[in-house]
Amino acid sequence: MQIEKEILALNAYDPQASKPGNERTHHAVERRLTAFGRGAVLFYREPIEAVSAEGVWIQGADGRRYLDVYNNVPSVGHCHPRVVEAIRQQVGTLNIHTRYLNAVVDSYAERLLSTLPAAIANVVLTCTGSEANDLALRVAQAATGGTGFIVSEMAYHGNTAAVTEVSPSSRPGRPLAAHVRTVPAPDSYRKPDEYPGQAMAAAVTAAIADMTRKGIRFAGMIADTIFSSDGVHADPPGLLAPVIAAVHAHGGLFIADEVQPGFGRTGDALWGFERHGIVPDIVTMGKPMGNGFPMGGMALGPDLLAAFNARDKYFNTFGGNPVAAAAGLAVLDVIREEGLIENARDVGRYLQDGLREIANRHLAIGEIRGAGLFIGLEFVTDRESKIPAPETASALINGLRERGILIGAAGAYGNTLKIRPPLCFGKEHADVFIEQCDAVLARISQ
Ligand code: PMP
């Protein structure tokens, strides 16, 4: 598949193409680019200066408040008082690395592991999803003796050197590294297949055969279990079962990257892989884990960790510090006490139904898909040809921004709206979003 745009180019501000109309924003942009370089990435034709946030709302320096339909990091709600208080209390009590004993850290590890299948009984805490994935690659290499990895065509797994090599969406136009093979993500819209799981498993088997022919030993497959950067593909449930069987049949490990779907977003369960009825060998996580406090982690079976530790030790200065652990505990409490998984399921369905209704009059909407509060809305020039329409997605994103709604794009062509709000998003917020999408699309098509 031809990747049209690098992942960070989606919905990015282009200083060559436009200058902010607002004087204050113009100065804020110049200040940013002067210090961080002209390549620093910002969102929107008219970037937004954010000053504070609460729940699903972000307050702009322009005096407007914006409905957040994009951000999955403040997953239980921006500045959730429980998480803020947990961080505040712990940072005023003790914050050190994990080479000292501390009960908060152990409580968090135990709580987190209790949410995972019994076989996944160890965890290593990091600060980012990239670090967790980088470590997972090392574990898979140590456990299998292999170096070869399989990923989806538009995968994004983070920003370290090793992880960028398994993130084709970060390096369009560049050949894959010799140890990496890609397989197409499932795609109910463009490649409908009666048995997409079997098709993917066959592609995985072929990729393993190809690397073996070239003398590369297979180490494993890493997949975002909702294929978000491939355009959000959650269905059909169970899809990954034949895929993991193919990986195991060839001695590899399956790494479930839960940075996007994890912590309740899919509305089915806490983890995206549960939708597919599989038990991964390694689970990596990040983003929503600390609701904005930098946290990541890798959970796995003790034998795998022991195989890695026989060769290497791992220490992460800030990973799993007591403040992170306190934030992480508060996040798990809030997800449970506020019923956020159920909310993701119910509001997600409501949102999909509402979008289907407006799709009756907006023929540029090709498909609406997803799980829970992770929905992809794909735009096409027409429904017969299914030619991707990134310009429609972009016009909608910028039109919604003008109306106080924040959203972004995904997929190989950047023509899919990535609907991924904090999990406390209610039906009243869904109504605002649907109504405004309807209005902007009506204006665009005029
Ligand atoms: N995996 C996936 C699926 C992601 O979406 C991301 C971040 N967008 C990462 C890993 C990397 O996480 P981080 O930016 O915290 O390093």
Short mmCIF file of C-alpha atoms and ligand atoms in Angstrom, two decimals:
data_model
loop_
_atom_site.label_atom_id
_atom_site.label_comp_id
_atom_site.label_asym_id
_atom_site.label_seq_id
_atom_site.Cartn_x
_atom_site.Cartn_y
_atom_site.Cartn_z
CA MET A 1 0.00 0.00 0.00
CA GLN A 2 1.20 3.48 -0.85
CA ILE A 3 1.37 5.66 2.26
CA GLU A 4 0.28 9.13 1.24
CA LYS A 5 1.22 11.13 4.30
CA GLU A 6 3.49 10.73 7.27
CA ILE A 7 1.41 10.23 10.42
CA LEU A 8 2.50 13.51 12.01
CA ALA A 9 1.54 15.42 8.86
CA LEU A 10 -2.15 14.66 9.41
CA ASN A 11 -4.05 17.82 10.37
CA ALA A 12 -0.72 19.59 10.89
CA TYR A 13 -0.25 23.36 10.77
CA ASP A 14 1.80 24.31 7.72
CA PRO A 15 3.67 27.60 8.24
CA GLN A 16 4.26 27.81 4.46
CA ALA A 17 0.58 27.49 3.60
CA SER A 18 -1.09 29.81 6.09
CA LYS A 19 -0.45 32.38 8.78
CA PRO A 20 -2.73 32.55 11.82
CA GLY A 21 -5.35 35.29 11.45
CA ASN A 22 -5.37 36.02 15.16
CA GLU A 23 -2.50 38.29 16.31
CA ARG A 24 -1.97 36.53 19.65
CA THR A 25 -1.88 33.11 17.96
CA HIS A 26 0.54 34.43 15.36
CA HIS A 27 2.98 35.48 18.11
CA ALA A 28 2.50 32.23 20.04
CA VAL A 29 3.26 30.20 16.88
CA GLU A 30 6.38 32.26 16.11
CA ARG A 31 7.58 31.87 19.69
CA ARG A 32 7.10 28.11 19.48
CA LEU A 33 8.84 27.69 16.13
CA THR A 34 11.71 29.96 17.13
CA ALA A 35 12.58 27.79 20.13
CA PHE A 36 11.54 24.35 18.89
CA GLY A 37 12.50 24.76 15.23
CA ARG A 38 10.40 25.30 12.09
CA GLY A 39 9.69 21.57 11.95
CA ALA A 40 7.84 21.53 15.30
CA VAL A 41 4.38 19.99 14.85
CA LEU A 42 1.16 21.87 15.63
CA PHE A 43 -2.45 21.07 14.83
CA TYR A 44 -4.81 23.02 12.53
CA ARG A 45 -4.58 25.74 9.92
CA GLU A 46 -5.10 28.12 12.85
CA PRO A 47 -3.30 26.51 15.83
CA ILE A 48 -5.00 26.57 19.23
CA GLU A 49 -3.45 27.94 22.40
CA ALA A 50 -4.82 25.92 25.31
CA VAL A 51 -4.80 27.32 28.83
CA SER A 52 -6.78 24.87 30.97
CA ALA A 53 -9.16 21.93 30.72
CA GLU A 54 -11.83 20.07 32.63
CA GLY A 55 -13.75 16.90 31.73
CA VAL A 56 -14.32 16.96 27.96
CA TRP A 57 -13.63 20.69 27.57
CA ILE A 58 -10.43 22.58 26.75
CA GLN A 59 -10.26 26.29 27.42
CA GLY A 60 -8.53 28.33 24.72
CA ALA A 61 -6.56 31.55 25.19
CA ASP A 62 -9.05 33.03 22.71
CA GLY A 63 -11.72 32.87 25.41
CA ARG A 64 -13.56 29.96 23.77
CA ARG A 65 -14.04 26.50 25.15
CA TYR A 66 -13.51 23.56 22.85
CA LEU A 67 -15.23 20.19 22.98
CA ASP A 68 -12.48 17.56 22.99
CA VAL A 69 -13.33 14.70 20.63
CA TYR A 70 -9.70 13.85 19.97
CA ASN A 71 -7.64 13.30 23.09
CA ASN A 72 -7.33 9.83 24.56
CA VAL A 73 -4.62 10.63 27.10
CA PRO A 74 -6.87 12.50 29.59
CA SER A 75 -9.06 9.46 29.24
CA VAL A 76 -11.09 9.71 32.44
CA GLY A 77 -11.52 13.44 31.79
CA HIS A 78 -9.13 16.38 31.73
CA CYS A 79 -7.80 17.24 35.19
CA HIS A 80 -10.00 14.64 36.88
CA PRO A 81 -10.06 15.73 40.57
CA ARG A 82 -9.36 12.19 41.86
CA VAL A 83 -6.26 11.83 39.71
CA VAL A 84 -5.07 15.37 40.44
CA GLU A 85 -5.46 14.82 44.18
CA ALA A 86 -3.69 11.44 44.08
CA ILE A 87 -0.73 13.02 42.26
CA ARG A 88 -0.70 16.07 44.57
CA GLN A 89 -0.68 13.96 47.74
CA GLN A 90 1.99 11.55 46.54
CA VAL A 91 4.31 14.19 45.10
CA GLY A 92 4.24 15.90 48.50
CA THR A 93 5.01 12.64 50.30
CA LEU A 94 7.62 10.72 48.33
CA ASN A 95 8.84 10.48 44.76
CA ILE A 96 11.84 8.29 44.04
CA HIS A 97 12.82 5.56 41.61
CA THR A 98 11.91 1.91 42.01
CA ARG A 99 15.16 0.63 43.51
CA TYR A 100 13.68 1.42 46.92
CA LEU A 101 10.68 -0.47 48.23
CA ASN A 102 7.45 1.45 48.33
CA ALA A 103 3.98 0.02 48.89
CA VAL A 104 2.15 2.34 46.45
CA VAL A 105 4.25 1.01 43.57
CA ASP A 106 3.56 -2.61 44.51
CA SER A 107 -0.15 -1.94 44.99
CA TYR A 108 -0.30 -0.48 41.51
CA ALA A 109 1.54 -3.38 39.91
CA GLU A 110 -0.79 -5.86 41.61
CA ARG A 111 -3.92 -3.89 40.65
CA LEU A 112 -2.82 -3.61 37.04
CA LEU A 113 -1.91 -7.30 36.78
CA SER A 114 -5.28 -8.28 38.29
CA THR A 115 -6.93 -6.80 35.18
CA LEU A 116 -4.90 -9.00 32.83
CA PRO A 117 -5.12 -12.74 32.05
CA ALA A 118 -3.55 -14.92 34.77
CA ALA A 119 -0.64 -15.96 32.53
CA ILE A 120 0.48 -12.32 32.32
CA ALA A 121 1.83 -12.07 35.84
CA ASN A 122 4.77 -9.66 35.59
CA VAL A 123 4.98 -6.00 34.66
CA VAL A 124 7.76 -3.51 33.90
CA LEU A 125 6.82 0.16 34.17
CA THR A 126 8.13 2.83 31.81
CA CYS A 127 7.27 6.47 31.09
CA THR A 128 5.99 6.16 27.53
CA GLY A 129 4.41 3.72 25.13
CA SER A 130 7.50 3.94 22.93
CA GLU A 131 9.73 2.73 25.75
CA ALA A 132 7.32 -0.12 26.51
CA ASN A 133 7.32 -1.21 22.86
CA ASP A 134 11.08 -0.84 22.55
CA LEU A 135 11.47 -3.13 25.54
CA ALA A 136 8.88 -5.60 24.17
CA LEU A 137 10.93 -5.91 20.97
CA ARG A 138 14.00 -6.67 23.05
CA VAL A 139 12.13 -9.28 25.09
CA ALA A 140 10.85 -10.97 21.92
CA GLN A 141 14.37 -11.02 20.51
CA ALA A 142 15.82 -12.50 23.70
CA ALA A 143 13.07 -15.13 24.07
CA THR A 144 13.08 -16.33 20.45
CA GLY A 145 16.64 -15.65 19.30
CA GLY A 146 15.04 -13.99 16.28
CA THR A 147 15.11 -10.44 14.97
CA GLY A 148 12.26 -10.40 12.44
CA PHE A 149 9.03 -8.51 13.16
CA ILE A 150 5.69 -8.23 11.42
CA VAL A 151 3.49 -5.12 11.67
CA SER A 152 0.48 -3.70 9.86
CA GLU A 153 1.08 -1.50 6.80
CA MET A 154 0.29 1.80 8.53
CA ALA A 155 1.43 0.82 12.01
CA TYR A 156 2.68 3.38 14.51
CA HIS A 157 4.32 2.03 17.64
CA GLY A 158 6.38 4.97 18.88
CA ASN A 159 9.49 7.03 18.43
CA THR A 160 12.67 5.22 19.53
CA ALA A 161 15.09 4.12 16.78
CA ALA A 162 14.02 0.47 17.02
CA VAL A 163 10.32 1.27 17.27
CA THR A 164 10.43 3.68 14.33
CA GLU A 165 11.69 0.77 12.23
CA VAL A 166 8.47 -1.11 13.02
CA SER A 167 6.33 2.01 12.41
CA PRO A 168 5.88 2.29 8.63
CA SER A 169 3.51 5.27 9.06
CA SER A 170 6.46 7.28 10.40
CA ARG A 171 8.67 6.65 7.38
CA PRO A 172 6.63 6.90 4.16
CA GLY A 173 8.61 6.56 0.96
CA ARG A 174 11.46 4.78 2.73
CA PRO A 175 12.05 1.07 2.24
CA LEU A 176 11.28 -1.15 5.20
CA ALA A 177 14.21 -2.26 7.34
CA ALA A 178 15.48 -5.73 6.35
CA HIS A 179 14.04 -7.38 9.47
CA VAL A 180 10.52 -5.91 9.09
CA ARG A 181 7.56 -7.17 7.03
CA THR A 182 4.10 -5.63 6.78
CA VAL A 183 0.68 -7.20 6.38
CA PRO A 184 -2.50 -5.31 5.45
CA ALA A 185 -4.72 -4.34 8.37
CA PRO A 186 -8.26 -5.71 8.19
CA ASP A 187 -10.43 -3.30 6.21
CA SER A 188 -14.18 -3.90 6.17
CA TYR A 189 -14.67 -1.05 3.70
CA ARG A 190 -11.99 -1.37 1.05
CA LYS A 191 -11.15 -5.06 1.33
CA PRO A 192 -14.24 -6.79 2.64
CA ASP A 193 -13.38 -10.40 3.28
CA GLU A 194 -15.61 -13.15 4.61
CA TYR A 195 -12.80 -14.40 6.82
CA PRO A 196 -10.51 -11.41 7.49
CA GLY A 197 -8.76 -13.15 10.39
CA GLN A 198 -7.79 -16.09 8.18
CA ALA A 199 -6.67 -13.69 5.44
CA MET A 200 -4.46 -11.84 7.89
CA ALA A 201 -3.08 -15.10 9.28
CA ALA A 202 -2.22 -16.22 5.73
CA ALA A 203 -0.43 -12.89 5.11
CA VAL A 204 1.50 -13.35 8.37
CA THR A 205 2.53 -16.90 7.36
CA ALA A 206 3.69 -15.64 3.96
CA ALA A 207 5.68 -12.81 5.59
CA ILE A 208 7.38 -15.29 7.94
CA ALA A 209 8.25 -17.55 4.99
CA ASP A 210 9.75 -14.57 3.18
CA MET A 211 11.94 -13.55 6.10
CA THR A 212 13.02 -17.14 6.66
CA ARG A 213 14.08 -17.40 3.00
CA LYS A 214 16.25 -14.32 3.52
CA GLY A 215 17.89 -15.83 6.59
CA ILE A 216 16.01 -13.72 9.13
CA ARG A 217 14.63 -15.56 12.13
CA PHE A 218 11.10 -14.60 13.13
CA ALA A 219 10.76 -12.97 16.57
CA GLY A 220 7.14 -11.86 16.57
CA MET A 221 4.33 -9.62 15.55
CA ILE A 222 3.36 -6.34 17.17
CA ALA A 223 -0.14 -5.00 16.53
CA ASP A 224 -2.33 -2.19 17.82
CA THR A 225 -5.44 -4.25 18.58
CA ILE A 226 -7.73 -1.57 17.11
CA PHE A 227 -5.43 -0.73 14.15
CA SER A 228 -5.90 2.97 14.84
CA SER A 229 -3.20 4.41 12.57
CA ASP A 230 -4.43 2.09 9.79
CA GLY A 231 -7.77 3.91 9.97
CA VAL A 232 -9.52 2.35 13.05
CA HIS A 233 -10.44 -1.29 12.38
CA ALA A 234 -12.03 -3.04 15.36
CA ASP A 235 -14.04 -5.70 13.57
CA PRO A 236 -14.85 -8.46 13.40
CA PRO A 237 -14.39 -9.47 17.04
CA GLY A 238 -12.21 -12.58 17.16
CA LEU A 239 -10.20 -11.45 14.15
CA LEU A 240 -6.85 -11.82 15.89
CA ALA A 241 -7.37 -15.44 17.01
CA PRO A 242 -6.14 -17.06 13.77
CA VAL A 243 -3.40 -14.41 13.56
CA ILE A 244 -1.89 -15.21 16.96
CA ALA A 245 -2.16 -18.93 16.13
CA ALA A 246 -0.07 -18.34 12.98
CA VAL A 247 2.49 -16.34 14.96
CA HIS A 248 2.80 -19.09 17.57
CA ALA A 249 2.95 -21.85 14.96
CA HIS A 250 6.19 -20.26 13.74
CA GLY A 251 7.72 -19.79 17.17
CA GLY A 252 7.08 -16.03 17.43
CA LEU A 253 5.55 -13.87 20.14
CA PHE A 254 2.46 -11.73 19.80
CA ILE A 255 2.77 -8.25 21.29
CA ALA A 256 -0.56 -6.47 21.80
CA ASP A 257 0.03 -2.73 21.69
CA GLU A 258 -2.75 -1.41 23.93
CA VAL A 259 -1.58 2.21 23.92
CA GLN A 260 -4.70 3.21 21.93
CA PRO A 261 -7.48 0.74 22.81
CA GLY A 262 -6.44 -0.05 26.38
CA PHE A 263 -8.04 1.21 29.60
CA GLY A 264 -11.63 0.76 28.50
CA ARG A 265 -11.89 2.69 25.26
CA THR A 266 -13.41 -0.10 23.16
CA GLY A 267 -16.41 -0.35 25.51
CA ASP A 268 -16.11 -4.15 25.66
CA ALA A 269 -13.51 -4.60 28.36
CA LEU A 270 -10.46 -2.91 29.79
CA TRP A 271 -8.20 -4.24 27.02
CA GLY A 272 -8.59 -4.20 23.25
CA PHE A 273 -7.25 -7.74 22.82
CA GLU A 274 -10.18 -9.07 24.88
CA ARG A 275 -12.48 -8.17 21.99
CA HIS A 276 -10.59 -10.78 19.98
CA GLY A 277 -10.62 -13.48 22.64
CA ILE A 278 -6.85 -13.86 22.66
CA VAL A 279 -4.15 -13.93 25.32
CA PRO A 280 -1.12 -12.05 23.97
CA ASP A 281 2.40 -12.96 25.02
CA ILE A 282 3.24 -9.35 25.80
CA VAL A 283 0.92 -6.40 26.43
CA THR A 284 2.21 -2.86 26.10
CA MET A 285 0.39 0.23 27.30
CA GLY A 286 0.74 3.96 27.78
CA LYS A 287 -1.19 7.14 26.98
CA PRO A 288 -4.38 6.88 29.14
CA MET A 289 -2.59 4.95 31.88
CA GLY A 290 -1.89 8.03 34.04
CA ASN A 291 -4.55 10.34 32.54
CA GLY A 292 -1.78 12.70 31.44
CA PHE A 293 0.90 11.77 33.96
CA PRO A 294 3.59 10.14 31.77
CA MET A 295 3.26 6.39 32.22
CA GLY A 296 3.81 3.29 30.13
CA GLY A 297 4.22 -0.38 30.81
CA MET A 298 4.90 -3.84 29.49
CA ALA A 299 3.13 -6.84 31.01
CA LEU A 300 4.09 -10.42 30.19
CA GLY A 301 4.52 -13.97 31.39
CA PRO A 302 7.28 -14.48 34.00
CA ASP A 303 9.18 -16.94 31.76
CA LEU A 304 9.56 -14.33 29.04
CA LEU A 305 10.79 -11.70 31.46
CA ALA A 306 13.22 -14.23 32.95
CA ALA A 307 14.57 -15.04 29.47
CA PHE A 308 15.20 -11.33 28.91
CA ASN A 309 16.71 -10.80 32.37
CA ALA A 310 19.10 -13.72 31.84
CA ARG A 311 20.70 -11.49 29.22
CA ASP A 312 19.86 -7.93 30.25
CA LYS A 313 18.65 -5.97 33.25
CA TYR A 314 16.27 -3.06 32.78
CA PHE A 315 15.96 0.07 34.84
CA ASN A 316 13.96 3.17 34.01
CA THR A 317 14.70 6.12 36.30
CA PHE A 318 11.20 7.59 36.21
CA GLY A 319 9.22 4.51 35.20
CA GLY A 320 6.70 3.42 37.83
CA ASN A 321 7.71 6.01 40.41
CA PRO A 322 5.31 6.42 43.36
CA VAL A 323 3.61 9.46 41.82
CA ALA A 324 2.98 7.55 38.59
CA ALA A 325 1.69 4.62 40.62
CA ALA A 326 -0.68 6.87 42.58
CA ALA A 327 -1.97 8.39 39.31
CA GLY A 328 -2.37 4.93 37.79
CA LEU A 329 -4.33 3.63 40.79
CA ALA A 330 -6.65 6.64 40.66
CA VAL A 331 -7.25 6.06 36.93
CA LEU A 332 -8.23 2.42 37.50
CA ASP A 333 -10.52 3.47 40.40
CA VAL A 334 -12.26 6.13 38.31
CA ILE A 335 -12.78 3.81 35.32
CA ARG A 336 -14.52 1.34 37.59
CA GLU A 337 -16.44 3.71 39.86
CA GLU A 338 -17.71 5.95 37.07
CA GLY A 339 -18.61 3.01 34.82
CA LEU A 340 -16.49 4.40 31.99
CA ILE A 341 -16.27 1.13 30.04
CA GLU A 342 -20.07 0.95 29.95
CA ASN A 343 -20.22 4.64 29.06
CA ALA A 344 -17.79 4.09 26.18
CA ARG A 345 -20.03 1.27 24.94
CA ASP A 346 -23.32 3.19 25.24
CA VAL A 347 -22.20 6.61 24.05
CA GLY A 348 -20.12 4.98 21.31
CA ARG A 349 -23.23 3.20 19.97
CA TYR A 350 -25.26 6.39 20.24
CA LEU A 351 -22.59 8.30 18.35
CA GLN A 352 -22.38 5.69 15.59
CA ASP A 353 -26.19 5.68 15.23
CA GLY A 354 -26.28 9.47 15.00
CA LEU A 355 -23.50 9.52 12.42
CA ARG A 356 -25.32 6.84 10.36
CA GLU A 357 -28.35 9.08 10.37
CA ILE A 358 -26.47 12.08 8.95
CA ALA A 359 -24.70 9.78 6.46
CA ASN A 360 -28.10 9.44 4.75
CA ARG A 361 -27.69 12.98 3.48
CA HIS A 362 -23.90 13.31 3.33
CA LEU A 363 -22.75 10.95 0.62
CA ALA A 364 -19.09 11.77 1.23
CA ILE A 365 -19.32 9.54 4.32
CA GLY A 366 -18.15 6.16 3.07
CA GLU A 367 -18.10 4.15 6.28
CA ILE A 368 -18.63 4.52 10.04
CA ARG A 369 -16.90 1.90 12.12
CA GLY A 370 -15.21 1.27 15.44
CA ALA A 371 -15.77 0.06 18.96
CA GLY A 372 -16.82 2.04 22.02
CA LEU A 373 -15.43 5.54 21.97
CA PHE A 374 -13.00 4.86 19.17
CA ILE A 375 -14.80 5.50 15.91
CA GLY A 376 -13.50 5.96 12.37
CA LEU A 377 -15.50 8.08 9.92
CA GLU A 378 -14.15 7.54 6.42
CA PHE A 379 -14.64 10.10 3.63
CA VAL A 380 -14.73 9.35 -0.10
CA THR A 381 -15.33 11.35 -3.26
CA ASP A 382 -18.23 9.02 -4.06
CA ARG A 383 -19.54 5.76 -2.71
CA GLU A 384 -19.07 3.77 -5.90
CA SER A 385 -15.41 4.49 -6.57
CA LYS A 386 -14.55 4.84 -2.83
CA ILE A 387 -11.76 7.23 -3.84
CA PRO A 388 -10.37 8.63 -0.56
CA ALA A 389 -11.32 12.25 0.14
CA PRO A 390 -8.72 13.62 2.57
CA GLU A 391 -9.66 17.17 1.54
CA THR A 392 -13.21 16.61 2.87
CA ALA A 393 -11.84 15.20 6.13
CA SER A 394 -9.50 18.17 6.42
CA ALA A 395 -12.23 20.72 5.63
CA LEU A 396 -14.45 19.09 8.26
CA ILE A 397 -11.66 19.05 10.87
CA ASN A 398 -10.92 22.74 10.33
CA GLY A 399 -14.63 23.63 10.08
CA LEU A 400 -15.33 21.89 13.38
CA ARG A 401 -12.40 23.68 14.96
CA GLU A 402 -13.98 27.00 13.97
CA ARG A 403 -17.15 25.82 15.70
CA GLY A 404 -15.30 24.83 18.87
CA ILE A 405 -14.86 21.08 18.35
CA LEU A 406 -11.50 19.31 18.30
CA ILE A 407 -10.97 16.22 16.15
CA GLY A 408 -8.19 14.61 14.05
CA ALA A 409 -7.53 12.29 11.11
CA ALA A 410 -6.06 8.82 10.59
CA GLY A 411 -5.39 6.20 7.95
CA ALA A 412 -3.10 5.83 4.95
CA TYR A 413 -4.83 8.63 3.06
CA GLY A 414 -5.71 10.85 6.03
CA ASN A 415 -9.37 10.60 4.96
CA THR A 416 -10.70 9.00 8.15
CA LEU A 417 -11.83 11.08 11.08
CA LYS A 418 -10.50 9.61 14.32
CA ILE A 419 -13.23 10.06 16.95
CA ARG A 420 -11.60 9.38 20.28
CA PRO A 421 -12.81 11.65 23.11
CA PRO A 422 -12.20 11.29 26.84
CA LEU A 423 -14.29 8.37 28.11
CA CYS A 424 -16.56 10.63 30.17
CA PHE A 425 -18.02 11.92 26.88
CA GLY A 426 -21.81 11.92 27.29
CA LYS A 427 -24.76 11.71 24.91
CA GLU A 428 -25.21 15.47 25.23
CA HIS A 429 -21.67 15.92 23.88
CA ALA A 430 -22.32 13.38 21.13
CA ASP A 431 -25.38 15.42 20.10
CA VAL A 432 -23.28 18.59 19.78
CA PHE A 433 -20.68 16.74 17.73
CA ILE A 434 -23.19 15.13 15.36
CA GLU A 435 -25.13 18.36 14.87
CA GLN A 436 -21.99 20.31 14.06
CA CYS A 437 -20.65 17.59 11.70
CA ASP A 438 -23.98 17.76 9.89
CA ALA A 439 -23.78 21.56 9.61
CA VAL A 440 -20.15 21.68 8.46
CA LEU A 441 -20.65 18.89 5.90
CA ALA A 442 -23.70 20.73 4.52
CA ARG A 443 -21.56 23.85 4.10
CA ILE A 444 -18.64 21.97 2.52
CA SER A 445 -20.85 20.32 -0.09
CA GLN A 446 -22.39 23.63 -1.20
N1 PMP B 1 1.75 2.69 20.20
C1 PMP B 1 0.66 3.28 19.67
C2 PMP B 1 -0.39 2.42 19.04
C3 PMP B 1 0.52 4.67 19.69
O1 PMP B 1 -0.54 5.25 19.15
C4 PMP B 1 1.54 5.44 20.31
C5 PMP B 1 1.45 6.95 20.40
N2 PMP B 1 0.67 7.59 19.48
C6 PMP B 1 2.65 4.79 20.84
C7 PMP B 1 2.70 3.42 20.79
C8 PMP B 1 3.78 5.55 21.47
O2 PMP B 1 3.44 6.11 22.69
P1 PMP B 1 4.26 7.36 23.27
O3 PMP B 1 4.00 8.52 22.39
O4 PMP B 1 3.74 7.51 24.67
O5 PMP B 1 5.69 6.97 23.27
#
